[in-house]
Amino acid sequence: MNLIDKWLLLLLTGLLLSLGATATQAQETPFDRLIGKFNEGVVFKSEFNHQYIDSYTGDTVETSGTIWVGENKYKVQNNQQSVVVDGETSRVYDKNRNRVIVSTYEAEEDDFAPSRFLNGADTTYTVENQQEKESQTLITLASADPFSVFQQVEITLAGDLTPRRVFARDQADNLITTTFGAGSFIQQEPGLFVLDYPKQAEIIDMRN
């Protein structure tokens, strides 16, 4: 699993899973309001810095890039890869190999599909704590399921509901931290979830 995949695991099972976990609460929370934003069709866009610390070797790997997340679509770009899921098709461009892999996207088979978590379909994680302090909200999620990806996830939201930080400890005690900068909610425009790649790139279509 490459670094961009690990980052998607963290964001889409951490941040968006927390929305599903809190959606059934009677009292409206910042996360309920965040769900409402996605339901209205807005997209969260942000620069990110991602750090992965291996618990066994102590090695640290970092990457940075840009993320766009909608209710059922997402796009991630860094220096090596671009990933776009438009709700129907998944496209991945590998810059080093100059190739694009295209495959049919099945949301029900994607454990990390934003729509699954925004609709509250996953109950693996429970909310341990929610704390509002200095115009920020910190939510802590935990799972007792030995087959869950993470033991614990912490998400920090700013006062305007934009994510600031996502921290997770996985089942192997690896530490994964993503911080966001210049994050904002934007309206989805035509072409936003279209993958850009060179014309000479090799196309591998897995849909056939």
CSV table of C-alpha atoms in Angstrom, one decimal:
chain,number,residue,atom,x,y,z
A,1,MET,CA,0.0,0.0,0.0
A,2,ASN,CA,1.5,3.4,-1.0
A,3,LEU,CA,1.5,6.5,1.0
A,4,ILE,CA,-1.4,8.2,-0.8
A,5,ASP,CA,-3.5,5.1,-0.2
A,6,LYS,CA,-2.7,5.2,3.5
A,7,TRP,CA,-3.7,8.9,3.6
A,8,LEU,CA,-7.0,8.1,1.9
A,9,LEU,CA,-7.6,5.4,4.5
A,10,LEU,CA,-7.1,7.9,7.3
A,11,LEU,CA,-9.2,10.7,5.9
A,12,LEU,CA,-12.1,8.7,4.5
A,13,THR,CA,-12.4,6.3,7.4
A,14,GLY,CA,-11.5,8.8,10.0
A,15,LEU,CA,-13.0,12.2,9.2
A,16,LEU,CA,-16.0,11.0,7.2
A,17,LEU,CA,-16.6,7.9,9.4
A,18,SER,CA,-17.0,10.3,12.4
A,19,LEU,CA,-19.8,12.0,10.6
A,20,GLY,CA,-21.7,8.7,10.2
A,21,ALA,CA,-21.0,7.8,13.8
A,22,THR,CA,-22.5,11.1,15.1
A,23,ALA,CA,-25.4,11.4,12.6
A,24,THR,CA,-27.9,9.7,14.9
A,25,GLN,CA,-27.3,11.9,17.9
A,26,ALA,CA,-30.4,13.8,19.0
A,27,GLN,CA,-28.6,17.1,19.7
A,28,GLU,CA,-27.1,18.8,16.7
A,29,THR,CA,-23.3,18.8,16.8
A,30,PRO,CA,-20.7,20.4,14.6
A,31,PHE,CA,-20.5,17.1,12.8
A,32,ASP,CA,-24.2,17.1,12.1
A,33,ARG,CA,-23.8,20.6,10.5
A,34,LEU,CA,-20.8,19.3,8.5
A,35,ILE,CA,-23.0,16.4,7.2
A,36,GLY,CA,-25.5,19.1,6.1
A,37,LYS,CA,-22.8,20.9,4.1
A,38,PHE,CA,-21.9,17.7,2.2
A,39,ASN,CA,-25.6,16.9,1.6
A,40,GLU,CA,-25.9,20.4,0.0
A,41,GLY,CA,-23.2,19.5,-2.5
A,42,VAL,CA,-20.3,21.5,-1.2
A,43,VAL,CA,-16.7,20.1,-1.6
A,44,PHE,CA,-14.0,20.4,1.0
A,45,LYS,CA,-10.7,21.5,-0.5
A,46,SER,CA,-7.4,21.8,1.3
A,47,GLU,CA,-3.6,21.5,1.1
A,48,PHE,CA,-2.4,18.7,3.4
A,49,ASN,CA,0.8,17.4,5.0
A,50,HIS,CA,0.8,13.7,5.9
A,51,GLN,CA,3.1,11.9,8.2
A,52,TYR,CA,3.4,8.1,8.7
A,53,ILE,CA,5.5,6.7,11.6
A,54,ASP,CA,6.2,3.0,11.4
A,55,SER,CA,6.0,1.5,14.9
A,56,TYR,CA,8.4,-1.3,14.2
A,57,THR,CA,11.3,0.5,12.4
A,58,GLY,CA,10.6,4.0,13.6
A,59,ASP,CA,10.9,5.3,10.1
A,60,THR,CA,9.0,8.4,9.2
A,61,VAL,CA,7.6,9.1,5.8
A,62,GLU,CA,6.0,12.4,4.8
A,63,THR,CA,4.1,13.7,1.8
A,64,SER,CA,2.0,16.7,0.9
A,65,GLY,CA,-0.6,17.6,-1.7
A,66,THR,CA,-4.1,18.7,-2.2
A,67,ILE,CA,-7.4,17.0,-1.4
A,68,TRP,CA,-11.0,17.5,-2.6
A,69,VAL,CA,-13.8,15.6,-0.9
A,70,GLY,CA,-17.5,15.6,-1.8
A,71,GLU,CA,-20.4,13.5,-0.6
A,72,ASN,CA,-19.7,10.6,-3.0
A,73,LYS,CA,-16.6,11.8,-4.9
A,74,TYR,CA,-13.0,12.6,-4.0
A,75,LYS,CA,-9.7,13.6,-5.5
A,76,VAL,CA,-6.2,13.5,-4.1
A,77,GLN,CA,-3.0,14.9,-5.8
A,78,ASN,CA,0.6,14.8,-4.8
A,79,ASN,CA,3.9,14.8,-6.7
A,80,GLN,CA,3.7,11.1,-7.6
A,81,GLN,CA,0.0,10.3,-8.0
A,82,SER,CA,-3.4,11.6,-8.7
A,83,VAL,CA,-6.5,9.7,-7.7
A,84,VAL,CA,-10.1,10.6,-8.8
A,85,VAL,CA,-13.3,8.8,-7.9
A,86,ASP,CA,-16.4,10.4,-9.5
A,87,GLY,CA,-18.9,8.1,-8.0
A,88,GLU,CA,-19.0,5.7,-11.0
A,89,THR,CA,-15.3,5.3,-12.1
A,90,SER,CA,-12.0,5.3,-10.3
A,91,ARG,CA,-9.0,6.7,-12.1
A,92,VAL,CA,-5.4,6.7,-10.8
A,93,TYR,CA,-2.5,8.4,-12.6
A,94,ASP,CA,1.0,7.3,-11.7
A,95,LYS,CA,3.5,10.0,-12.7
A,96,ASN,CA,6.6,7.8,-12.4
A,97,ARG,CA,5.2,5.1,-14.7
A,98,ASN,CA,3.2,7.6,-16.8
A,99,ARG,CA,0.1,5.4,-16.8
A,100,VAL,CA,-3.5,5.6,-15.9
A,101,ILE,CA,-5.5,2.8,-14.3
A,102,VAL,CA,-9.3,3.0,-14.9
A,103,SER,CA,-11.7,0.8,-13.1
A,104,THR,CA,-15.4,0.6,-12.3
A,105,TYR,CA,-16.2,2.2,-9.0
A,106,GLU,CA,-18.6,0.2,-6.7
A,107,ALA,CA,-19.4,2.3,-3.6
A,108,GLU,CA,-20.8,-0.7,-1.8
A,109,GLU,CA,-17.5,-2.4,-2.2
A,110,ASP,CA,-15.4,0.6,-1.2
A,111,ASP,CA,-14.9,0.5,2.6
A,112,PHE,CA,-13.8,4.1,2.4
A,113,ALA,CA,-16.5,5.6,0.2
A,114,PRO,CA,-17.6,9.0,1.7
A,115,SER,CA,-21.2,8.3,0.9
A,116,ARG,CA,-21.2,5.2,3.2
A,117,PHE,CA,-20.0,7.2,6.2
A,118,LEU,CA,-22.0,10.3,5.5
A,119,ASN,CA,-25.1,8.1,5.5
A,120,GLY,CA,-24.2,6.6,8.8
A,121,ALA,CA,-23.9,3.0,7.4
A,122,ASP,CA,-20.8,2.1,9.4
A,123,THR,CA,-21.0,1.5,13.2
A,124,THR,CA,-17.5,0.1,13.8
A,125,TYR,CA,-16.3,3.2,15.6
A,126,THR,CA,-17.9,4.9,18.6
A,127,VAL,CA,-17.5,8.5,19.8
A,128,GLU,CA,-15.5,8.5,23.1
A,129,ASN,CA,-15.3,12.2,23.5
A,130,GLN,CA,-16.3,15.5,22.0
A,131,GLN,CA,-14.8,18.7,23.3
A,132,GLU,CA,-15.1,22.3,22.1
A,133,LYS,CA,-12.3,24.6,23.1
A,134,GLU,CA,-11.0,27.9,21.7
A,135,SER,CA,-13.2,27.8,18.6
A,136,GLN,CA,-12.2,24.3,17.8
A,137,THR,CA,-13.9,20.9,18.2
A,138,LEU,CA,-11.9,17.8,19.1
A,139,ILE,CA,-13.6,14.4,18.6
A,140,THR,CA,-12.1,11.1,19.6
A,141,LEU,CA,-13.3,7.8,18.1
A,142,ALA,CA,-12.4,4.3,19.1
A,143,SER,CA,-13.1,0.8,18.0
A,144,ALA,CA,-13.0,-2.5,19.9
A,145,ASP,CA,-13.2,-4.5,16.7
A,146,PRO,CA,-9.8,-6.2,16.1
A,147,PHE,CA,-10.5,-6.1,12.4
A,148,SER,CA,-11.0,-2.4,12.2
A,149,VAL,CA,-8.3,-0.3,10.5
A,150,PHE,CA,-7.6,2.0,13.4
A,151,GLN,CA,-7.7,1.6,17.2
A,152,GLN,CA,-8.3,5.3,17.7
A,153,VAL,CA,-8.9,8.4,15.6
A,154,GLU,CA,-8.8,12.1,16.6
A,155,ILE,CA,-10.3,14.8,14.4
A,156,THR,CA,-9.9,18.5,15.0
A,157,LEU,CA,-12.3,20.9,13.3
A,158,ALA,CA,-12.1,24.7,13.2
A,159,GLY,CA,-15.0,26.9,14.1
A,160,ASP,CA,-16.1,27.0,10.5
A,161,LEU,CA,-16.2,23.2,10.5
A,162,THR,CA,-13.1,22.8,8.2
A,163,PRO,CA,-10.8,20.0,9.3
A,164,ARG,CA,-7.5,21.1,10.8
A,165,ARG,CA,-5.9,17.8,11.9
A,166,VAL,CA,-6.6,14.0,11.8
A,167,PHE,CA,-4.6,11.7,13.9
A,168,ALA,CA,-4.9,7.9,14.0
A,169,ARG,CA,-3.2,4.9,15.6
A,170,ASP,CA,-3.7,1.7,13.6
A,171,GLN,CA,-3.9,-1.9,14.9
A,172,ALA,CA,-0.1,-2.2,14.5
A,173,ASP,CA,0.5,1.0,16.5
A,174,ASN,CA,1.7,2.9,13.5
A,175,LEU,CA,1.0,6.6,13.9
A,176,ILE,CA,-0.6,8.6,11.1
A,177,THR,CA,-1.1,12.4,11.2
A,178,THR,CA,-2.5,14.7,8.6
A,179,THR,CA,-2.7,18.4,9.0
A,180,PHE,CA,-4.6,20.7,6.7
A,181,GLY,CA,-3.8,24.2,5.6
A,182,ALA,CA,-5.9,26.8,3.8
A,183,GLY,CA,-8.9,24.5,3.9
A,184,SER,CA,-12.3,25.7,2.7
A,185,PHE,CA,-15.7,24.6,1.4
A,186,ILE,CA,-16.3,25.3,-2.3
A,187,GLN,CA,-19.1,24.8,-4.7
A,188,GLN,CA,-18.6,21.8,-7.1
A,189,GLU,CA,-17.9,23.0,-10.6
A,190,PRO,CA,-17.9,21.0,-13.8
A,191,GLY,CA,-14.6,19.2,-14.4
A,192,LEU,CA,-13.6,19.3,-10.7
A,193,PHE,CA,-13.6,15.5,-10.5
A,194,VAL,CA,-11.9,14.9,-13.8
A,195,LEU,CA,-8.4,13.4,-13.9
A,196,ASP,CA,-5.8,15.3,-15.7
A,197,TYR,CA,-2.9,13.4,-17.3
A,198,PRO,CA,-0.5,13.6,-20.3
A,199,LYS,CA,-1.9,12.5,-23.7
A,200,GLN,CA,1.0,10.0,-24.1
A,201,ALA,CA,0.2,8.2,-20.8
A,202,GLU,CA,-0.5,4.5,-21.0
A,203,ILE,CA,-4.2,3.7,-20.3
A,204,ILE,CA,-5.0,0.4,-18.5
A,205,ASP,CA,-8.7,0.0,-18.5
A,206,MET,CA,-9.8,-2.7,-16.0
A,207,ARG,CA,-13.5,-2.3,-16.9
A,208,ASN,CA,-13.2,-4.6,-19.9
